[in-house]
Amino acid sequence: MFLLTLLTVFLLAVAIKFAWKRRFLYRAAAKFQGPLALPLIGNAWLFMCKNEDILMRIYGLSKQYPEAPVRFWLGPTLIIMLSSPNHLEKILSSPKFAYKHDIYELLKIFAGEGLITGSGPLHKEHRHLIQPILNANFSKDSVAVVQKHADRCMDILEARVDQGVFDVESAIHQCMIDANQELILGSKRSSQLEGYSEFDLALKNMYNLAFTRLVKPYLQPELIFNLTPYKRRQDHMLQTVKSFVKQLVRDSTERRKHSCPSGDFYPIVDRMADVSEENPQIISDEVFEDHILTLYAAAEDPSTITCSFLAVCFGLYPQHQEKAAREIREVFGDTPRAASWDSLNRLQYLDMCIKEVLRLFPIGPIILRKCTADFRLDEKWLIPNDCGIALPIFTIHRDPRYWSHPDHFHPDHFLPEAANGRHVYAYLPFSAGSRGCIGKLLANTLIKVFICNLLQRFEIETPGTLAELQLKMDISTRPKRGYHLKLKRRVWK
C-alpha cells in the first residue's frame, strides 16, 4: 500500500511539473475556440475512424470554423488550424514556421533528410543547391523522354477502347514510373512492359504504412511499433528501396566516368552527383541518396494522381474535355503528334484545367508546421511557441468565398479576370514560401505531355458525378474506389 501511494504521489508530481512547464501553452490555447477536448486524449476521439474517412472528418471540422483559428489537442500536442488565406500568407512567409511538425519524424525512416522531411539551416542549404537542377532547361529536355513513355502508354490503352469501364490508374502509374525513373534515377527499366518491380511495390506500400503510423498514435512509439508485424514489413520495404537507390547511385558513378555522349539525356541523379561532389561537406553520401529518393517519390506518385484525376474530370465534364481537345488540335493538327516544349507552352486552356484539378484534389491536402517562437498572427491572435500549425489546403480550395463553383470542375476559375480578384494564398497546390515545391515546372511538363497524348487519341467518358467520387487521404488525396472511366477512339469532326 505504501509503495502504491508513493508511486501515485510521484506520478502526480511529474504531471504537475509537466503542466507547470507548459502553463503558457495552456493559457494561450484557452483563447482559441475548438471542439470539446477530453482528458488525456484531447480531440483525438474525433479522428477515431477508418483511415479512409479522416480527410472528410478534417474537411467537416475545418468548415465549422471558416475564418478564426481553431485549436485541437491531440493528446498533449496542441494544433492550431488556420483556414484564412491572410493567415496562411503570414505563416508560410515567416521563418518561425520553417520547420516541419514533429510528426514528420516518422517519415524520416523512409525519406531521411530529403527536402520533404528535412528542416532548418541544412534544409535551406540543400534546397539552394538542388533547386537550380530543376530549371526550365531540364523540363524542356524532359519532354522527349516523357513523350516516349506516353506513346507506349497510349498503345497499351488502345486495347481498352470500347471495352467498358476500367480503372485507369495502373496504366498511368506505370507510365509515370517509367518516365520519372529515366528522368530522375537514370533507369530505363520499363514497368509498362515488364510489370511492377519490387522497388515500385515497396515504395507504394511505404506510403500506406507511413500514413498508418501518422494517424494511429499507439503505433508511433518505437517500443510498441517494433513489436508489431508492421515493423517487419517496414524493414523489408526499407531494404528493398535503399538497395535499389544505392545501385542507381553506383550506376551513376560508372556512367559519369565516361563523357556523356552528345544527345544523351542527363538525369537528375547524375546532376545531383555533380553537385554533391562539389559540396561534400554539405551533402554526404547518405543524404544524397535521401534526396534522390525524395525527388523521385515527390514526382512519380503526384503526377500519377493528377493525370488520373484530370482524365476522370474530363470524362465527367465533356464540355471542358472538348474545349481542351480543340485547343490541342489547333496546336498539333488533326493527327496525333509528339509534344514539344513550344507546343506545350501554347496550351493555355489545358494549363487552366491542370490548375483546376489541383484545386479540387491537392496533392498535399493538409500542411503541418511547427511554431518555433511566439508569433503574433494579428491583434487578436497569438500563436504560442512549440505548438503545431495545420493548414487545411483541401478546405481552402473548396471555400465558396474564393471559388464560384467550389465543388465542380470549373477551369474558368483560372481566367485572368477571376484570378485577379482572389487572394493568392487561396490556391496552394505546391505550398508556398521557403518550403514550396521546387519541382512544379517538371510536374506540369509530365502532366501536359501525358494529357496531350491522351486527348489526341481518345474520348473519355466517366460514369456518375463528381459528387459521387468519394475521397480519402493517405500522404496525398485519392479516390476511395479508383479512377474509373471508359475510352472511345477520338475522331475529329
XYZ file of C-alpha atoms in Angstrom:
493
model
C 0.000 0.000 0.000
C 2.822 2.343 0.889
C 4.547 1.694 -2.466
C 1.311 2.346 -4.348
C 0.836 5.635 -2.502
C 4.439 6.596 -3.197
C 4.038 5.794 -6.898
C 0.819 7.812 -7.061
C 2.485 10.821 -5.431
C 5.447 10.520 -7.793
C 3.259 10.357 -10.917
C 1.171 13.269 -9.653
C 4.328 15.330 -9.098
C 5.544 14.525 -12.610
C 2.161 15.528 -14.067
C 2.125 18.808 -12.119
C 5.676 19.627 -13.194
C 4.798 18.829 -16.827
C 1.694 21.028 -16.678
C 3.582 23.860 -14.963
C 6.263 23.917 -17.655
C 3.510 24.165 -20.288
C 1.303 26.678 -18.477
C 1.914 29.365 -21.103
C 0.857 26.935 -23.838
C -2.363 26.091 -21.984
C -3.068 29.763 -21.323
C -2.627 30.660 -24.997
C -4.689 27.669 -26.176
C -7.613 28.663 -23.951
C -8.142 31.799 -26.055
C -8.870 29.782 -29.206
C -12.203 28.194 -29.997
C -12.374 24.491 -30.702
C -14.313 21.264 -30.152
C -14.602 19.515 -26.808
C -11.256 18.114 -25.645
C -11.345 15.080 -23.352
C -8.802 14.387 -20.592
C -5.584 12.719 -21.772
C -6.654 12.148 -25.397
C -7.852 15.698 -26.140
C -9.611 15.815 -29.529
C -8.122 12.566 -30.781
C -11.552 10.977 -30.311
C -12.767 12.983 -33.316
C -10.420 11.026 -35.562
C -11.207 7.544 -34.279
C -12.439 6.337 -37.640
C -11.225 4.400 -40.651
C -8.084 5.792 -42.263
C -10.005 6.466 -45.459
C -12.527 8.668 -43.615
C -10.020 11.034 -41.989
C -9.904 13.509 -44.904
C -13.648 14.142 -44.803
C -13.547 14.346 -40.998
C -10.917 17.113 -41.195
C -12.861 18.813 -44.003
C -16.060 18.845 -41.964
C -14.340 20.210 -38.864
C -12.482 22.948 -40.730
C -15.709 24.094 -42.409
C -17.201 24.665 -38.953
C -14.526 27.316 -38.294
C -14.118 29.067 -41.673
C -12.273 32.203 -40.549
C -10.969 32.230 -36.974
C -8.134 29.928 -35.861
C -9.286 26.763 -34.109
C -7.390 24.647 -31.582
C -7.167 20.885 -31.316
C -5.467 18.824 -28.645
C -4.081 15.507 -29.881
C -3.101 14.086 -26.533
C -0.588 16.622 -25.129
C 0.076 18.152 -28.557
C -1.560 21.487 -29.374
C -2.528 22.038 -33.017
C -3.827 25.387 -34.291
C -5.703 25.112 -37.591
C -5.871 28.177 -39.841
C -8.213 28.478 -42.837
C -7.871 32.145 -43.765
C -5.600 32.966 -46.750
C -4.433 36.073 -44.879
C -3.260 33.888 -42.014
C -1.690 31.333 -44.358
C 0.336 34.051 -46.041
C 1.778 35.144 -42.708
C 2.553 31.585 -41.612
C 4.206 30.467 -44.848
C 6.219 33.684 -45.115
C 7.637 33.579 -41.590
C 10.913 31.837 -40.637
C 9.264 30.893 -37.326
C 7.323 28.217 -39.244
C 10.120 26.913 -41.465
C 10.292 23.649 -39.523
C 8.084 20.676 -40.314
C 5.924 19.416 -37.473
C 7.435 16.693 -35.279
C 5.023 14.151 -36.765
C 7.127 14.186 -39.945
C 9.891 12.476 -37.980
C 8.002 9.265 -38.722
C 8.586 9.834 -42.444
C 12.330 10.213 -41.942
C 12.529 6.455 -41.552
C 11.881 6.321 -45.292
C 12.946 9.719 -46.631
C 15.826 10.581 -44.292
C 16.933 14.201 -44.635
C 15.351 14.742 -48.056
C 13.663 18.027 -48.924
C 10.218 16.843 -47.811
C 11.216 15.861 -44.273
C 14.319 17.992 -43.649
C 14.178 21.298 -41.762
C 16.372 24.108 -40.535
C 19.547 25.684 -41.942
C 20.773 22.448 -43.549
C 17.495 22.072 -45.440
C 17.875 25.636 -46.702
C 21.410 24.942 -47.945
C 20.366 21.731 -49.673
C 17.392 23.390 -51.327
C 19.641 26.184 -52.585
C 21.928 23.605 -54.220
C 19.216 21.366 -55.673
C 16.688 23.900 -56.963
C 18.790 25.062 -59.959
C 18.846 21.476 -61.259
C 15.072 21.543 -61.769
C 15.102 24.593 -64.023
C 13.236 25.304 -67.253
C 16.011 23.820 -69.381
C 15.712 20.489 -67.580
C 11.940 20.456 -68.091
C 12.448 21.325 -71.754
C 14.891 18.437 -72.169
C 12.431 16.145 -70.382
C 9.672 16.469 -72.972
C 11.105 13.897 -75.395
C 11.651 11.380 -72.577
C 8.100 11.741 -71.270
C 6.730 11.589 -74.821
C 8.434 8.228 -75.399
C 6.776 6.679 -72.363
C 3.424 8.355 -73.070
C 3.458 6.835 -76.589
C 3.871 3.399 -75.058
C 1.030 4.034 -72.612
C -1.309 5.166 -75.408
C -0.599 1.943 -77.301
C -1.474 -0.044 -74.171
C -4.683 1.952 -73.673
C -5.733 1.219 -77.268
C -6.710 -2.249 -76.061
C -9.247 -0.592 -73.720
C -11.131 1.267 -76.455
C -14.853 0.364 -76.436
C -14.222 -2.235 -73.715
C -16.322 -0.622 -70.999
C -15.408 0.951 -67.672
C -11.993 0.242 -66.123
C -9.627 1.750 -63.548
C -7.022 3.779 -65.451
C -4.648 4.243 -62.503
C -2.368 1.265 -63.182
C -1.696 2.271 -66.803
C -0.945 5.879 -65.852
C 1.093 4.850 -62.812
C 3.372 2.578 -64.820
C 3.835 5.306 -67.434
C 4.828 7.808 -64.751
C 7.124 5.287 -63.087
C 8.967 4.776 -66.373
C 9.176 8.490 -67.187
C 10.323 9.551 -63.722
C 12.780 6.713 -63.304
C 14.508 7.737 -66.519
C 14.327 11.470 -65.753
C 15.352 11.300 -62.099
C 17.001 7.941 -61.450
C 18.629 7.315 -64.826
C 16.926 3.910 -65.090
C 15.491 2.676 -68.383
C 13.643 -0.323 -66.990
C 10.054 -0.402 -68.287
C 7.273 -1.141 -65.824
C 4.849 -0.852 -68.737
C 6.500 -3.799 -70.490
C 7.881 -5.809 -67.569
C 5.368 -5.080 -64.815
C 5.975 -3.545 -61.400
C 9.403 -4.125 -59.890
C 9.925 -4.980 -56.231
C 11.082 -1.375 -55.727
C 7.878 0.009 -57.288
C 5.685 -2.077 -54.995
C 7.759 -1.372 -51.891
C 7.570 2.374 -52.472
C 3.814 2.235 -52.985
C 3.351 0.247 -49.760
C 5.576 2.686 -47.878
C 3.033 5.467 -48.425
C 0.319 3.355 -46.797
C 2.469 2.304 -43.853
C 3.717 5.842 -43.208
C 0.173 7.202 -43.134
C -0.992 4.385 -40.863
C 1.614 5.411 -38.284
C 0.758 9.089 -38.692
C -2.902 8.577 -37.811
C -2.582 5.804 -35.219
C -0.883 7.306 -32.129
C -0.401 3.913 -30.487
C 1.914 2.909 -33.375
C 4.120 5.984 -33.063
C 6.275 4.947 -30.066
C 9.118 2.825 -31.419
C 8.892 0.438 -28.458
C 5.330 -0.530 -29.395
C 5.773 -0.355 -33.172
C 8.759 -2.703 -33.047
C 6.556 -5.416 -31.531
C 4.044 -5.345 -34.395
C 4.066 -7.050 -37.828
C 4.353 -3.553 -39.326
C 7.990 -3.423 -38.210
C 8.946 -6.491 -40.250
C 7.128 -5.105 -43.279
C 8.874 -1.768 -42.834
C 12.314 -3.379 -42.598
C 11.708 -5.366 -45.779
C 10.485 -2.309 -47.684
C 13.406 -0.205 -46.469
C 15.900 -2.848 -47.502
C 14.333 -3.073 -50.965
C 14.165 0.672 -51.537
C 17.579 1.553 -50.104
C 19.325 -1.233 -52.039
C 17.722 -0.077 -55.273
C 18.757 3.550 -54.729
C 22.319 2.570 -53.799
C 22.600 0.570 -57.022
C 21.346 3.552 -59.036
C 23.987 5.748 -57.425
C 26.662 3.189 -58.323
C 25.344 3.117 -61.899
C 25.512 6.908 -61.995
C 29.115 6.891 -60.787
C 30.070 4.414 -63.500
C 28.165 6.357 -66.155
C 29.815 9.628 -65.228
C 33.306 8.169 -65.548
C 32.768 8.422 -69.263
C 31.870 11.603 -71.079
C 28.140 11.906 -71.676
C 27.565 11.223 -75.386
C 26.076 14.100 -77.316
C 22.301 13.875 -77.340
C 22.010 11.571 -74.297
C 19.683 12.715 -71.536
C 21.492 13.710 -68.329
C 19.248 12.522 -65.449
C 18.832 14.235 -62.109
C 20.845 11.579 -60.254
C 23.893 12.462 -62.374
C 23.345 16.194 -61.980
C 22.909 15.729 -58.231
C 26.111 13.692 -58.109
C 27.966 16.610 -59.696
C 26.565 18.959 -57.047
C 27.357 16.504 -54.252
C 30.973 16.118 -55.357
C 31.368 19.892 -55.458
C 29.891 20.233 -51.944
C 30.929 17.097 -49.991
C 30.914 18.994 -46.699
C 27.203 19.803 -47.170
C 25.767 16.714 -48.889
C 27.020 13.376 -47.569
C 26.578 10.123 -49.495
C 23.661 9.096 -47.285
C 21.871 12.433 -47.636
C 22.495 12.354 -51.391
C 20.599 9.055 -51.541
C 17.818 10.565 -49.395
C 17.425 13.442 -51.840
C 17.288 11.170 -54.877
C 14.590 9.011 -53.313
C 12.637 12.071 -52.158
C 12.735 13.749 -55.569
C 11.558 10.566 -57.243
C 8.752 9.885 -54.752
C 7.625 13.529 -54.965
C 7.310 13.241 -58.762
C 6.092 9.717 -59.558
C 3.061 9.456 -57.272
C 1.740 13.054 -57.585
C 1.994 13.028 -61.390
C 0.047 9.752 -61.445
C -2.666 11.121 -59.172
C -3.064 14.381 -61.080
C -3.199 12.765 -64.536
C -5.707 10.196 -63.273
C -7.989 12.769 -61.637
C -7.819 15.005 -64.720
C -8.790 12.125 -67.010
C -11.765 11.354 -64.745
C -12.829 15.017 -64.643
C -12.667 15.310 -68.422
C -14.990 12.305 -68.617
C -17.396 13.904 -66.139
C -17.333 17.315 -67.846
C -17.332 16.671 -71.623
C -17.647 20.375 -72.441
C -14.259 21.059 -70.856
C -12.774 17.939 -72.424
C -13.837 19.114 -75.874
C -12.521 22.615 -75.309
C -9.141 21.235 -74.234
C -9.134 18.784 -77.160
C -9.908 21.569 -79.646
C -7.024 23.615 -78.302
C -4.713 20.612 -78.675
C -5.974 20.087 -82.231
C -5.249 23.719 -83.101
C -1.675 23.303 -81.878
C -0.922 19.740 -83.020
C -3.161 19.253 -86.060
C -5.633 16.505 -86.964
C -3.337 13.522 -86.413
C -1.568 12.576 -83.168
C 1.801 14.261 -82.977
C 4.630 14.274 -80.453
C 4.695 17.089 -77.926
C 7.404 19.726 -77.955
C 8.315 22.396 -75.415
C 6.999 25.156 -77.666
C 3.708 23.375 -78.364
C 3.104 22.714 -74.665
C 3.565 26.386 -73.837
C 0.747 27.289 -76.235
C -1.841 25.188 -74.376
C -3.282 27.831 -72.081
C -6.675 26.199 -71.538
C -5.028 22.903 -70.623
C -2.979 24.867 -68.079
C -6.236 26.082 -66.551
C -7.580 22.520 -66.440
C -4.462 21.278 -64.642
C -4.701 24.096 -62.111
C -8.358 23.295 -61.540
C -7.787 19.590 -60.920
C -5.047 20.509 -58.423
C -7.537 22.811 -56.718
C -10.098 20.035 -56.319
C -7.572 17.346 -55.435
C -4.443 18.931 -53.934
C -1.526 16.542 -53.578
C -0.963 17.740 -50.001
C -4.496 18.141 -48.565
C -3.133 19.406 -45.260
C 0.217 21.003 -44.351
C 1.669 20.713 -40.844
C 4.295 23.092 -39.477
C 5.898 23.741 -36.105
C 5.920 27.128 -34.380
C 9.426 27.760 -33.008
C 8.674 31.074 -31.252
C 5.631 33.058 -30.145
C 4.081 34.627 -33.244
C 1.590 37.468 -33.363
C -0.868 36.495 -36.114
C -2.827 39.732 -35.759
C -4.082 42.000 -32.984
C -6.315 39.253 -31.589
C -4.399 36.015 -32.020
C -1.048 34.925 -30.611
C 0.358 31.597 -31.820
C 2.319 30.112 -28.891
C 5.776 28.628 -29.172
C 6.012 24.839 -29.518
C 2.565 24.245 -30.979
C 1.710 22.664 -34.306
C 0.089 24.534 -37.189
C -2.354 22.810 -39.549
C -3.168 24.409 -42.903
C -6.176 22.624 -44.483
C -5.429 23.214 -48.168
C -8.266 20.909 -49.247
C -10.790 23.060 -47.364
C -9.443 26.389 -48.618
C -9.501 25.127 -52.208
C -13.240 24.465 -51.846
C -14.219 27.596 -49.944
C -17.131 29.335 -51.754
C -15.762 32.718 -50.674
C -12.923 32.276 -53.166
C -14.364 29.880 -55.758
C -17.607 30.410 -57.675
C -18.067 26.662 -58.308
C -16.223 25.147 -55.333
C -17.348 21.531 -55.769
C -17.245 21.337 -59.561
C -14.525 21.054 -62.186
C -14.596 24.638 -63.486
C -11.369 25.703 -65.269
C -12.710 29.246 -65.698
C -11.716 29.762 -62.061
C -8.291 30.494 -63.551
C -9.262 33.036 -66.156
C -7.242 36.214 -65.515
C -10.320 38.201 -64.527
C -11.322 35.536 -61.982
C -7.839 35.092 -60.530
C -7.184 38.821 -60.199
C -9.833 39.239 -57.527
C -8.753 36.259 -55.441
C -6.235 36.120 -52.606
C -3.078 34.455 -53.922
C -2.929 32.195 -50.839
C -6.397 30.798 -51.548
C -4.657 28.453 -54.023
C -1.681 26.483 -52.741
C -1.278 23.214 -54.672
C 2.507 23.351 -54.229
C 2.597 25.106 -50.849
C 4.496 28.430 -50.806
C 7.340 30.275 -49.166
C 10.666 28.725 -48.229
C 9.253 25.180 -48.382
C 7.300 25.490 -51.634
C 7.663 22.664 -54.159
C 10.754 23.049 -56.362
C 9.534 20.543 -58.959
C 6.277 22.142 -60.094
C 7.590 23.000 -63.575
C 8.663 19.396 -64.163
C 5.334 18.156 -62.775
C 3.451 20.409 -65.179
C 5.525 19.077 -68.077
C 4.802 15.452 -67.159
C 1.072 16.076 -66.864
C 0.790 18.148 -70.034
C 2.642 15.676 -72.227
C 0.533 12.781 -70.974
C -2.827 14.547 -71.287
C -1.958 15.905 -74.752
C -1.374 12.365 -75.941
C -4.486 11.055 -74.206
C -6.836 13.639 -75.727
C -5.321 13.335 -79.194
C -6.070 9.612 -79.236
C -9.179 9.119 -77.098
C -12.507 10.485 -75.949
C -13.141 9.880 -72.255
C -16.430 9.029 -70.562
C -16.782 8.736 -66.787
C -19.840 7.232 -65.075
C -21.553 9.069 -62.235
C -20.914 12.598 -60.988
C -18.075 14.382 -59.239
C -20.139 14.488 -56.046
C -20.224 10.678 -56.076
C -16.425 10.453 -56.205
C -15.574 9.577 -52.601
C -12.168 10.773 -51.465
C -9.627 9.670 -48.899
C -6.226 10.835 -47.734
C -3.002 8.995 -47.133
C 0.065 11.066 -47.902
C -1.972 12.534 -50.783
C -5.604 12.967 -51.857
C -7.009 9.883 -53.610
C -10.367 8.345 -54.545
C -11.571 5.526 -52.323
C -12.603 3.315 -55.239
C -10.156 4.131 -58.045
C -10.252 6.179 -61.265
C -12.973 4.579 -63.362
C -13.656 5.649 -66.941
C -14.077 4.285 -70.446
C -12.358 5.186 -73.697
C -13.513 5.721 -77.261
C -11.255 6.407 -80.193
C -11.236 10.129 -80.960
C -12.449 11.096 -84.407
C -12.029 14.760 -85.268
C -15.167 16.316 -86.748
